[in-house]
GROMACS .gro file of C-alpha atoms in nm:
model
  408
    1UNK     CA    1   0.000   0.000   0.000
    2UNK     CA    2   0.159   0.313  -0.096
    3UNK     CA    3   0.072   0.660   0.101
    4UNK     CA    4   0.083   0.977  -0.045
    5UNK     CA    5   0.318   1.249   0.132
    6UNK     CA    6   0.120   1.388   0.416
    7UNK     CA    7  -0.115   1.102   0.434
    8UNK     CA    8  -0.176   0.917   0.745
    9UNK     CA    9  -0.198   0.500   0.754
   10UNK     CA   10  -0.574   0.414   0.757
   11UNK     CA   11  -0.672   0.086   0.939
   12UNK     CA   12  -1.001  -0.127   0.885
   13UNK     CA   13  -1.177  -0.282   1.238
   14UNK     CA   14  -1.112  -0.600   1.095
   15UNK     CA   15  -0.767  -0.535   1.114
   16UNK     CA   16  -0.768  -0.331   1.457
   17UNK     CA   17  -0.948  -0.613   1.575
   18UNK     CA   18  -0.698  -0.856   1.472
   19UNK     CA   19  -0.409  -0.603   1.617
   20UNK     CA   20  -0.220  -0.701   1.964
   21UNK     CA   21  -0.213  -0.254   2.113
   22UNK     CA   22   0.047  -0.386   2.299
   23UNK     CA   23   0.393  -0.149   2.232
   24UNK     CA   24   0.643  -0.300   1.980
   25UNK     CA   25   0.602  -0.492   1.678
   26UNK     CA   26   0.236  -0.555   1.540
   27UNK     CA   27   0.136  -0.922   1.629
   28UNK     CA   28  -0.216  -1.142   1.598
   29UNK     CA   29  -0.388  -1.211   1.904
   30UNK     CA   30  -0.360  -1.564   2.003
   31UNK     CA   31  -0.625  -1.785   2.065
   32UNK     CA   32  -0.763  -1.888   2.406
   33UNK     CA   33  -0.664  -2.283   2.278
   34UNK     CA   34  -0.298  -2.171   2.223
   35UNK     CA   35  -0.270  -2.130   2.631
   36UNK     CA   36  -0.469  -2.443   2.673
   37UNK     CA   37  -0.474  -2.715   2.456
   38UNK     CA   38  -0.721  -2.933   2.450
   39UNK     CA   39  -0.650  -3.309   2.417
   40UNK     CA   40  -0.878  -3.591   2.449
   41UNK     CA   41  -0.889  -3.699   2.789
   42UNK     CA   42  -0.619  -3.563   3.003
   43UNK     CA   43  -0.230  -3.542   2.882
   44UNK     CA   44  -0.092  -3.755   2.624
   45UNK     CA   45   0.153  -4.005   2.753
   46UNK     CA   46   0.421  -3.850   2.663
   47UNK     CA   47   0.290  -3.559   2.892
   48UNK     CA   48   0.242  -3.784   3.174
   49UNK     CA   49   0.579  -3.928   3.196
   50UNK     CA   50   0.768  -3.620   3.181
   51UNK     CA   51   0.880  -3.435   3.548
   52UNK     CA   52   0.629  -3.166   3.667
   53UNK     CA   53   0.930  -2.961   3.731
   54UNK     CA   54   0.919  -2.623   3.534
   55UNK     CA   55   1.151  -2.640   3.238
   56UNK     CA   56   1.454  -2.475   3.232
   57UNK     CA   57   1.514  -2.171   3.056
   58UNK     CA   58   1.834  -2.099   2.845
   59UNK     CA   59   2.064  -1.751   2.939
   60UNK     CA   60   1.993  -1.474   2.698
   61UNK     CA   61   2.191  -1.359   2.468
   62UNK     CA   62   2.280  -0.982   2.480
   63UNK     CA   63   2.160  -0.977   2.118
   64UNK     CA   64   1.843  -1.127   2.183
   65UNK     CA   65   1.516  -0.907   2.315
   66UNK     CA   66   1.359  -1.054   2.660
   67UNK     CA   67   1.066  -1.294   2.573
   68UNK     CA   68   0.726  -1.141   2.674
   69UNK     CA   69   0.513  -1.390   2.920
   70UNK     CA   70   0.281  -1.467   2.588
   71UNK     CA   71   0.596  -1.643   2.428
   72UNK     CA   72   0.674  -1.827   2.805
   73UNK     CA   73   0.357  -1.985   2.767
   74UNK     CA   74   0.365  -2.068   2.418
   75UNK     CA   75   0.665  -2.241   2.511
   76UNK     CA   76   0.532  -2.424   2.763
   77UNK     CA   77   0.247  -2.585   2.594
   78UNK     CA   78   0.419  -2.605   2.248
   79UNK     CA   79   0.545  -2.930   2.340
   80UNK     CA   80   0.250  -3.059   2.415
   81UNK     CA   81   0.042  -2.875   2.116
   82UNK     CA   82   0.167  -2.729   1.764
   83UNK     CA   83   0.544  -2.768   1.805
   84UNK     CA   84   0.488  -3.182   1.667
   85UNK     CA   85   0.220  -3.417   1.611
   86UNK     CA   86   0.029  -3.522   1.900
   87UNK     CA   87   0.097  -3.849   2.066
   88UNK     CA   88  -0.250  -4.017   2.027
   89UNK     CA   89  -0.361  -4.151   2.363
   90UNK     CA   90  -0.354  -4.564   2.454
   91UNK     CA   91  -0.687  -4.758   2.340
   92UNK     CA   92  -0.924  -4.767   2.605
   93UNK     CA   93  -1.174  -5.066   2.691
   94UNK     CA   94  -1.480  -5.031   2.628
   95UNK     CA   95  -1.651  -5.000   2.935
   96UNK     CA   96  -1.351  -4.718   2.999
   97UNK     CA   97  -1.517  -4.562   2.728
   98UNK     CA   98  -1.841  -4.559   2.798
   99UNK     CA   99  -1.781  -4.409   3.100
  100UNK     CA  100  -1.556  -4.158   3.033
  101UNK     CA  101  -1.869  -4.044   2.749
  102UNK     CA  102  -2.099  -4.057   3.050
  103UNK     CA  103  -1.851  -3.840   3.270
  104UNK     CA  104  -1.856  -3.576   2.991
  105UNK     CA  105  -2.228  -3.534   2.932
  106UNK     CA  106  -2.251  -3.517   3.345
  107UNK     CA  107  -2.459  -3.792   3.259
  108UNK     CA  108  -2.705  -3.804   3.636
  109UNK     CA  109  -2.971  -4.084   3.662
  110UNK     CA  110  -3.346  -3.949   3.622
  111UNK     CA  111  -3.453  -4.233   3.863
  112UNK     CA  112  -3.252  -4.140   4.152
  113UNK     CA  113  -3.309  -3.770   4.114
  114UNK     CA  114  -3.649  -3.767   4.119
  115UNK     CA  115  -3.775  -4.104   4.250
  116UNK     CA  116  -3.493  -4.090   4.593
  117UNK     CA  117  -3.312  -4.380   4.712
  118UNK     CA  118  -3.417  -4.701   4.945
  119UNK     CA  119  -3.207  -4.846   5.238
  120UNK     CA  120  -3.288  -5.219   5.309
  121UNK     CA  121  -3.131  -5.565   5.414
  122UNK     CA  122  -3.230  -5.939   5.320
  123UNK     CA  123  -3.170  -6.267   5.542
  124UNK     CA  124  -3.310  -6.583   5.393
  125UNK     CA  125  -3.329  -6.807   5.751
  126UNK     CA  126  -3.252  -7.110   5.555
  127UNK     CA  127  -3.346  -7.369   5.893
  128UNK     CA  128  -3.670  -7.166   5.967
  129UNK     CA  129  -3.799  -7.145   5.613
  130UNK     CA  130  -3.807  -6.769   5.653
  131UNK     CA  131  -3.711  -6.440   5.408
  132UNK     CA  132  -3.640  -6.157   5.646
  133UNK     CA  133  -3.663  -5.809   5.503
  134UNK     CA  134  -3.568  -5.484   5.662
  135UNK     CA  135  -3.670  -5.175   5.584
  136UNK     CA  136  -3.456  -4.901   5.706
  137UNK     CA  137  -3.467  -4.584   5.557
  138UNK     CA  138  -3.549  -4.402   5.228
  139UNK     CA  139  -3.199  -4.172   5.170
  140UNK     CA  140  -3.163  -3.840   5.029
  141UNK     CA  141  -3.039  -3.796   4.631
  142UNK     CA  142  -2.710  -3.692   4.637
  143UNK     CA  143  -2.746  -3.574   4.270
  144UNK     CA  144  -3.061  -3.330   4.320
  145UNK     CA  145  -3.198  -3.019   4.376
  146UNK     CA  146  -3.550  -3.201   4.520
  147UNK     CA  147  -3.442  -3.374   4.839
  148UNK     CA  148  -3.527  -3.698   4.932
  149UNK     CA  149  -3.861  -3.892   4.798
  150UNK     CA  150  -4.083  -3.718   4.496
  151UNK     CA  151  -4.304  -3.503   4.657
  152UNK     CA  152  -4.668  -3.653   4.609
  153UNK     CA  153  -4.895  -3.394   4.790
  154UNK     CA  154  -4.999  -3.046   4.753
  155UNK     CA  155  -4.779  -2.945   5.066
  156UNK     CA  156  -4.454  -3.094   4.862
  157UNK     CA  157  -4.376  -3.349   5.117
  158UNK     CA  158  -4.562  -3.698   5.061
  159UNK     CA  159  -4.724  -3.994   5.355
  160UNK     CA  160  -4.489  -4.307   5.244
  161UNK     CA  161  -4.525  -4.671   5.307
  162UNK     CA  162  -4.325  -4.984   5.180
  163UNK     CA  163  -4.526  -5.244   5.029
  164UNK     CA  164  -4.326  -5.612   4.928
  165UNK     CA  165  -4.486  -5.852   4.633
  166UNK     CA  166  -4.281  -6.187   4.537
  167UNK     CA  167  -4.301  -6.283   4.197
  168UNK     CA  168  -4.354  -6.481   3.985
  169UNK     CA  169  -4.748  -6.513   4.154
  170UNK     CA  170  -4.768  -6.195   4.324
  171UNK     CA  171  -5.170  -6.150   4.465
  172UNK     CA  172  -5.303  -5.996   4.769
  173UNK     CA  173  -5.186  -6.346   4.957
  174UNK     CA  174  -4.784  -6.284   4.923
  175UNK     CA  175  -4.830  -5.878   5.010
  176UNK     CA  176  -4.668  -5.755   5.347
  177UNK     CA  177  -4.635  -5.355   5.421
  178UNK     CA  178  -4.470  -5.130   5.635
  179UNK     CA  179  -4.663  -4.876   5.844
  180UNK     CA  180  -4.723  -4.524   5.653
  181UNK     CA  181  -4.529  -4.211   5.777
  182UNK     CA  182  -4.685  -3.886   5.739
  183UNK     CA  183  -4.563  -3.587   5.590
  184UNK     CA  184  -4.235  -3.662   5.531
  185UNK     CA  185  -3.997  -3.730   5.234
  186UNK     CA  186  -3.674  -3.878   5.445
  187UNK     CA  187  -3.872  -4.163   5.639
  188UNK     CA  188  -3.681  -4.419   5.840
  189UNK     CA  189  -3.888  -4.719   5.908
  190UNK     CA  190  -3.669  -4.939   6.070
  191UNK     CA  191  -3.957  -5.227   6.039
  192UNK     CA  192  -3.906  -5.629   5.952
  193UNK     CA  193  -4.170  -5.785   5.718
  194UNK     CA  194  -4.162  -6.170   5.721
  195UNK     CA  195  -4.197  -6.396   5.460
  196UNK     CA  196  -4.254  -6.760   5.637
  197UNK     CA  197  -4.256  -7.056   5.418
  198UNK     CA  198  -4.012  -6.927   5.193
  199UNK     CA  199  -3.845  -7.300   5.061
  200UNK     CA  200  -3.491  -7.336   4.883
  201UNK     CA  201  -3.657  -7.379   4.518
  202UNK     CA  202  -3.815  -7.010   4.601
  203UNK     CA  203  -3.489  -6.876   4.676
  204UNK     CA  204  -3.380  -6.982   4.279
  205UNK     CA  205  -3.670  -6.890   4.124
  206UNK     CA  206  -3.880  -6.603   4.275
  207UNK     CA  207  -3.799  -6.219   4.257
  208UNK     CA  208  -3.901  -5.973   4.588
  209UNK     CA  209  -4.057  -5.669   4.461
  210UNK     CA  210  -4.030  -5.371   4.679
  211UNK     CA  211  -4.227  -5.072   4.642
  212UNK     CA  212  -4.246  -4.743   4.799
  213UNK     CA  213  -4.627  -4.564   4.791
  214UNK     CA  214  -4.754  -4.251   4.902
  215UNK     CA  215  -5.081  -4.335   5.124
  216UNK     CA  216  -5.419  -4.105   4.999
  217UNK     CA  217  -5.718  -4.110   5.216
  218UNK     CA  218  -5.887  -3.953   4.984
  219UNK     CA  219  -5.798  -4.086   4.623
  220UNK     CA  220  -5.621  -4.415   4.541
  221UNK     CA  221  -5.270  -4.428   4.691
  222UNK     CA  222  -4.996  -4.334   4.453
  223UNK     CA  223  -4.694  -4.532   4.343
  224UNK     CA  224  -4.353  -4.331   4.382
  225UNK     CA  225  -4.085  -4.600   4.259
  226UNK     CA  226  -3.982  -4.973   4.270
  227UNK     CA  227  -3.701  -5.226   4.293
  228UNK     CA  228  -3.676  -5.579   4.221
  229UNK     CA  229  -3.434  -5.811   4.388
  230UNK     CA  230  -3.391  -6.147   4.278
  231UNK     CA  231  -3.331  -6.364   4.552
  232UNK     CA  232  -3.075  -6.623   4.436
  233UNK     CA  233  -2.820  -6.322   4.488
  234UNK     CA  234  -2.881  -6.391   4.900
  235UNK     CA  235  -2.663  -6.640   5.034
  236UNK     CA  236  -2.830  -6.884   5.334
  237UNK     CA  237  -2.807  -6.695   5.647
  238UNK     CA  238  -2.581  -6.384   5.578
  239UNK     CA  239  -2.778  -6.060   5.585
  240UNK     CA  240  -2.700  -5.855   5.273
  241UNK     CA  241  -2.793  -5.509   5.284
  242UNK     CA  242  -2.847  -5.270   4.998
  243UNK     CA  243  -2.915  -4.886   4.912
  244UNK     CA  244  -3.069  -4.870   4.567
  245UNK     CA  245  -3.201  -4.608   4.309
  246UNK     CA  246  -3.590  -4.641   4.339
  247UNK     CA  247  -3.730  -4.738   3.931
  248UNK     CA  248  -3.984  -4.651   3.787
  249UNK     CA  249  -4.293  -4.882   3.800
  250UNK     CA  250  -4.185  -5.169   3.595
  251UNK     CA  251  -4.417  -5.403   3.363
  252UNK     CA  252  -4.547  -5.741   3.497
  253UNK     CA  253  -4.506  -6.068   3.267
  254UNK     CA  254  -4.855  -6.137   3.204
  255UNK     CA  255  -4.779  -6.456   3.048
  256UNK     CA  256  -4.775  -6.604   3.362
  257UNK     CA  257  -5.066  -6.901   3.433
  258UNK     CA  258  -5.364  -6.722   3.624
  259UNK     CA  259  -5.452  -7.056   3.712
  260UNK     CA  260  -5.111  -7.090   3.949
  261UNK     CA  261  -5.219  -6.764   4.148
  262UNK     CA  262  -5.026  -6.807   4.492
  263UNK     CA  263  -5.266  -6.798   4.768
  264UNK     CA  264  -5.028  -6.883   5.072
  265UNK     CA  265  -4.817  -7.143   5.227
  266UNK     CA  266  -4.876  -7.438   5.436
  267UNK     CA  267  -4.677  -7.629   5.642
  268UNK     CA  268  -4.700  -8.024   5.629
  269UNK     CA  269  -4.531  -8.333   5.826
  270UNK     CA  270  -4.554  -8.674   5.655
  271UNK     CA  271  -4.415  -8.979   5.845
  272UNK     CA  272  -4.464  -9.352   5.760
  273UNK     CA  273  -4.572  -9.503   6.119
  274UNK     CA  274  -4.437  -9.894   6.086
  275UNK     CA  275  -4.620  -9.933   6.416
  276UNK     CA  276  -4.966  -9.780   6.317
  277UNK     CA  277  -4.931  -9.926   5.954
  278UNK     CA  278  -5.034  -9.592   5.792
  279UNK     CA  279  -4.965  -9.231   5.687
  280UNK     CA  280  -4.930  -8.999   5.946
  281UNK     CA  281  -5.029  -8.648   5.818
  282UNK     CA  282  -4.998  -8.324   6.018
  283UNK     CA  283  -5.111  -8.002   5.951
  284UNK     CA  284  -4.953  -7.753   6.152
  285UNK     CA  285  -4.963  -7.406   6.020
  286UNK     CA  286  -5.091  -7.151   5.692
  287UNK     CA  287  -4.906  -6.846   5.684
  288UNK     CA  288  -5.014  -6.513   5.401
  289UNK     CA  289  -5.345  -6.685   5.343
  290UNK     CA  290  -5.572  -6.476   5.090
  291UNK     CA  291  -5.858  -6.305   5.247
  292UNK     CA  292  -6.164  -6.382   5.146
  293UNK     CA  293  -6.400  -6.215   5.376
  294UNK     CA  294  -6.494  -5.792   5.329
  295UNK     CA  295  -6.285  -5.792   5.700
  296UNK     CA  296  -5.949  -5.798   5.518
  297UNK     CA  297  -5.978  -6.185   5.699
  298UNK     CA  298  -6.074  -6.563   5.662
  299UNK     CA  299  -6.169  -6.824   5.867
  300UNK     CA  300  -6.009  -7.101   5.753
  301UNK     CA  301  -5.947  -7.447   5.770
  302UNK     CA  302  -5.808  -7.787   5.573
  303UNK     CA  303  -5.921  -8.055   5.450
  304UNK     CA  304  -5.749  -8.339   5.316
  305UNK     CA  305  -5.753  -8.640   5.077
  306UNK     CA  306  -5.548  -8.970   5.003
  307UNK     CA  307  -5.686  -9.062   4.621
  308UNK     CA  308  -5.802  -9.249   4.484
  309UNK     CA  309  -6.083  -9.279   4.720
  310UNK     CA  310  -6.286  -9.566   4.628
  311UNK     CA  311  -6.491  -9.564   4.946
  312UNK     CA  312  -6.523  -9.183   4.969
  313UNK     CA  313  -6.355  -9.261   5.380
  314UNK     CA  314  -6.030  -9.041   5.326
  315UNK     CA  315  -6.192  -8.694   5.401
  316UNK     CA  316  -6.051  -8.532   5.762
  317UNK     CA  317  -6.074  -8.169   5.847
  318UNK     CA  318  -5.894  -7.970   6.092
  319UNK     CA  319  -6.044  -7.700   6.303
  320UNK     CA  320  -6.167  -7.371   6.234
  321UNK     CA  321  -5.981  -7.050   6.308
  322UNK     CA  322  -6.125  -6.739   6.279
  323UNK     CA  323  -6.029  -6.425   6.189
  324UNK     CA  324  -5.707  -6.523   6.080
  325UNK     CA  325  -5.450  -6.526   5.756
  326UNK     CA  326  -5.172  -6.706   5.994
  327UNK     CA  327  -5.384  -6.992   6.168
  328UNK     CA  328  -5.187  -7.228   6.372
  329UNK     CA  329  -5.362  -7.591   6.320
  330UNK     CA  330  -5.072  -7.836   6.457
  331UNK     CA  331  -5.322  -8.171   6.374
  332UNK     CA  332  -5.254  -8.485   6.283
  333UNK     CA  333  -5.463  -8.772   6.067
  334UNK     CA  334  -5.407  -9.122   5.999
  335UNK     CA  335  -5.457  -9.327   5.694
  336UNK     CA  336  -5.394  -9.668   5.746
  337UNK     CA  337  -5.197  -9.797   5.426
  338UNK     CA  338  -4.948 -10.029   5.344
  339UNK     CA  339  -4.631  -9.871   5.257
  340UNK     CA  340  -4.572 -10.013   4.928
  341UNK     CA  341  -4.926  -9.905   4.798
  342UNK     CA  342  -4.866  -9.532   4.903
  343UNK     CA  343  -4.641  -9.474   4.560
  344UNK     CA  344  -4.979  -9.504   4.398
  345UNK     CA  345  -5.175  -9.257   4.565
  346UNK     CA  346  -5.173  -8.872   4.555
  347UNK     CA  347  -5.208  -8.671   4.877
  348UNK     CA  348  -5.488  -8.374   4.825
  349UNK     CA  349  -5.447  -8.112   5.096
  350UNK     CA  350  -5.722  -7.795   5.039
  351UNK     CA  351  -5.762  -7.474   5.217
  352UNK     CA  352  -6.090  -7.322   5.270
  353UNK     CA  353  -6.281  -7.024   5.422
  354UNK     CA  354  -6.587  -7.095   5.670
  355UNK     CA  355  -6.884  -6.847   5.575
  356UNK     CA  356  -7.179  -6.912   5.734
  357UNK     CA  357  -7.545  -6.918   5.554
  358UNK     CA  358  -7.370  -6.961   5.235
  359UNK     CA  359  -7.164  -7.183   5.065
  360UNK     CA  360  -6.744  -7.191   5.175
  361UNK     CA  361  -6.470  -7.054   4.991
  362UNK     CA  362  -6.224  -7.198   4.859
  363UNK     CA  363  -5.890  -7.074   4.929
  364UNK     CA  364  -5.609  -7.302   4.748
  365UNK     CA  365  -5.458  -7.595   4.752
  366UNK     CA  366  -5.176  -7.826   4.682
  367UNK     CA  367  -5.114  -8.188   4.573
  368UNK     CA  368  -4.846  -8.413   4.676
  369UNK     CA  369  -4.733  -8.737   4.505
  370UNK     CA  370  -4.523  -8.977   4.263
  371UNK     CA  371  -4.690  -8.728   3.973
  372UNK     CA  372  -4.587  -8.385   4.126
  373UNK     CA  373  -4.287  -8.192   4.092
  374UNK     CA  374  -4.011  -8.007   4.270
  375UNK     CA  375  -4.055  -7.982   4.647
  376UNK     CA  376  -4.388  -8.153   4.651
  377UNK     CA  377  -4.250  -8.446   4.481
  378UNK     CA  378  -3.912  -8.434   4.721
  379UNK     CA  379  -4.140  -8.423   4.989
  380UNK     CA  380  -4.327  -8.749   4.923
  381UNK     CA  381  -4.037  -8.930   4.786
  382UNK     CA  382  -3.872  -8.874   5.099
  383UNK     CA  383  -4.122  -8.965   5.321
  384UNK     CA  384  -4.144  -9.309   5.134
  385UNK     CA  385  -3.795  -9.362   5.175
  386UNK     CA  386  -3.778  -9.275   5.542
  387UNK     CA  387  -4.010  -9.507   5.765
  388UNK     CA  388  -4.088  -9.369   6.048
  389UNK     CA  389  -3.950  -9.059   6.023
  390UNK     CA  390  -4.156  -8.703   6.069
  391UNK     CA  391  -4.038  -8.472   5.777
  392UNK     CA  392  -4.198  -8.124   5.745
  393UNK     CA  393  -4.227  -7.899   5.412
  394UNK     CA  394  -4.361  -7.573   5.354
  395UNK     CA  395  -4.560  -7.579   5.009
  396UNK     CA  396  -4.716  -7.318   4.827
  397UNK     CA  397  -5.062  -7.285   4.750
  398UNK     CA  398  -5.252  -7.232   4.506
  399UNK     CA  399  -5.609  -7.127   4.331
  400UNK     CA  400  -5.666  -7.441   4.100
  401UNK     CA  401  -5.602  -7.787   4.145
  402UNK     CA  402  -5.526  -8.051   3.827
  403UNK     CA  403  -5.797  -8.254   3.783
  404UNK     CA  404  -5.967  -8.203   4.223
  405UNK     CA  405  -6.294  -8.106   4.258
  406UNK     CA  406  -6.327  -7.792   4.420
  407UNK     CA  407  -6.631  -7.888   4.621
  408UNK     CA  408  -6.698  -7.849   5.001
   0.00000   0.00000   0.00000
């Protein structure tokens, strides 16, 4: 560009703008990434290995002009930037990687922000046949601006209560619940719920659904979040105690049989009596019966058969307890038999509730014999095998019998 004589330099604000003011020789601003470099998680190796130590810097020369603090730093991070290529960090698993892409969204999980966290601890009592489940406290988010559970009611704060299912079968029969706090989003229960009748083959195969609700006098309660714990992950007698993210309500398999709807458990002995030449059967207890009756209650009792039944003799019946889902029978029938006949017959042991003026419901039922399965079938075999020998067995019931009657 020449300038005529007398003419001063004009400058466009493109240029200004791309003008360091600074005194001495006109320069280009450098870029904010020029300090700081940006790599793609951390330092390069290279980087890493070298001494944290400042590096040195050479005498200067008389000749040479002192270095402003912009070149010091460009000197620092040239290394490590535009002076070479850049060392490409190692490979990474995969899982390494997936994390690290969650760490730099600030990935934070919906559930546990909004729905809180749940403080519990299992013990399967492996000698007592009994799941023992604690429920502590529901814990604050540590990732949220709402604190503890999701606020249900107009006031913000919500009237919580624990409710436990086991699945597969869940019904009104296998439900146990805490008591309901009010007004409160941080409750600590500290309450045990009891599963009795809970047998090894459960442990593999059954799932304890645990669900927090906020109680409504008004209007149905409302479900605030879920977790599911599958209980082959407890170990016979050790208490294992967890703090999990509450879900969101999760679907039930509706493929399951309606016809094996669990209605409770029952506890039988069977014993062989060489001396009495017959089958000794004793019904001792029922525990998480359904209720049948508008009291939240039944009155129930058993009754049971050896079949075939030619001669229609077979039929005993315990007791009636009232008012009860946990009746306590401990009573004992005979059937005299020879022992090698029993692997023919089928043991038919039914649950029912007493009404009066109308006709008795039934409650469920279970069948034991050389044509069952699992425990049931165990549970005969070994009584066959073992004369004179009491051997007891919780069983599960349930609403429909193969080929029985349901008849009272």
């Amino acid at each position: 560009m020449t300038l005529r004589k007398g003419e001063r330099a004009t400058i466009s604000i493109q240029e200004h703008m791309a003008i360091d003011v600074c005194p001495g020789p006109i320069k280009p601003i450098k870029q904010i990434s020029d300090y700081f470099p940006r790599f793609p998680r951390g330092l390069p190796a290279a980087a890493a290995s070298r001494p944290a130590a400042p590096p040195s810097r050479p005498p200067l020369s008389p000749a040479e002009p002192p270095r402003d603090e912009d070149e010091d730093v460009d000197r620092l991070f040239g290394a490590y930037g535009a002076s070479g290529p850049a060392e490409q960090p190692a490979p990474r698993p995969a899982e390494e990687e997936a994390a690290a892409a969650a760490d730099a969204e600030g990935y934070e999980s919906d559930d546990c922000t909004t729905l809180g966290t749940l403080d519990f601890s299992l013990l399967y009592d492996q000698e007592n046949n009994a799941l023992h489940c604690t429920i502590n406290k529901a814990k604050l988010p540590k990732l949220t601006h709402r604190k503890g559970l999701k606020p249900m009611d107009h006031n913000g704060l919500a009237d919580p209560y624990v409710k436990l299912h086991l699945l597969p079968g869940a019904s009104k029969a296998n439900k146990l619940r805490t008591k309901t706090l009010r007004n409160t989003l941080n409750p600590t229960w500290n309450e045990t719920l009891t599963y009795y009748g809970i047998t090894d083959e459960d442990m593999i195969r059954k799932t304890l659904r645990i669900s927090v609700c906020d109680e409504d006098k008004f209007r149905h309660n409302e479900f605030i979040g879920e977790t599911r714990i599958p209980l082959k992950k407890l170990k016979p007698n050790q208490t294992k105690t967890f703090s999990i993210c509450l879900e969101k309500q999760l679907p039930i398999d509706k493929t399951e049989d309606k016809s094996l709807e669990e209605r409770g458990r029952i506890l039988i002995s069977l014993k062989y009596s060489s001396q009495k030449q017959g089958l000794l059967v004793g019904i001792i207890r029922c525990a998480h019966l359904a209720a049948m009756d508008a009291n939240g209650y039944s009155d129930p009792y058993v009754k049971t058969y050896l079949k075939p039944d030619e001669d229609k003799k077979s039929k005993h019946k315990t007791a009636v307890k009232k008012k009860t889902l946990n009746p306590e029978f401990n009573e004992e029938f005979c059937y005299e038999i020879k022992h090698g006949d029993l692997a023919k017959k089928t043991l038919e042991v039914t649950v029912w509730d007493y009404d009066i003026g109308k006709s008795n419901d039934f409650i469920g039922g279970v069948v034991l014999g050389i044509n069952a399965k699992g425990e049931r079938l165990k549970h005969w075999f070994d009584c066959l095998k073992n004369k004179d020998k009491k051997i007891e067995r919780w069983h599960t019931l349930t609403n429909e019998l193969p080929g029985a009657i349901l008849s009272d």
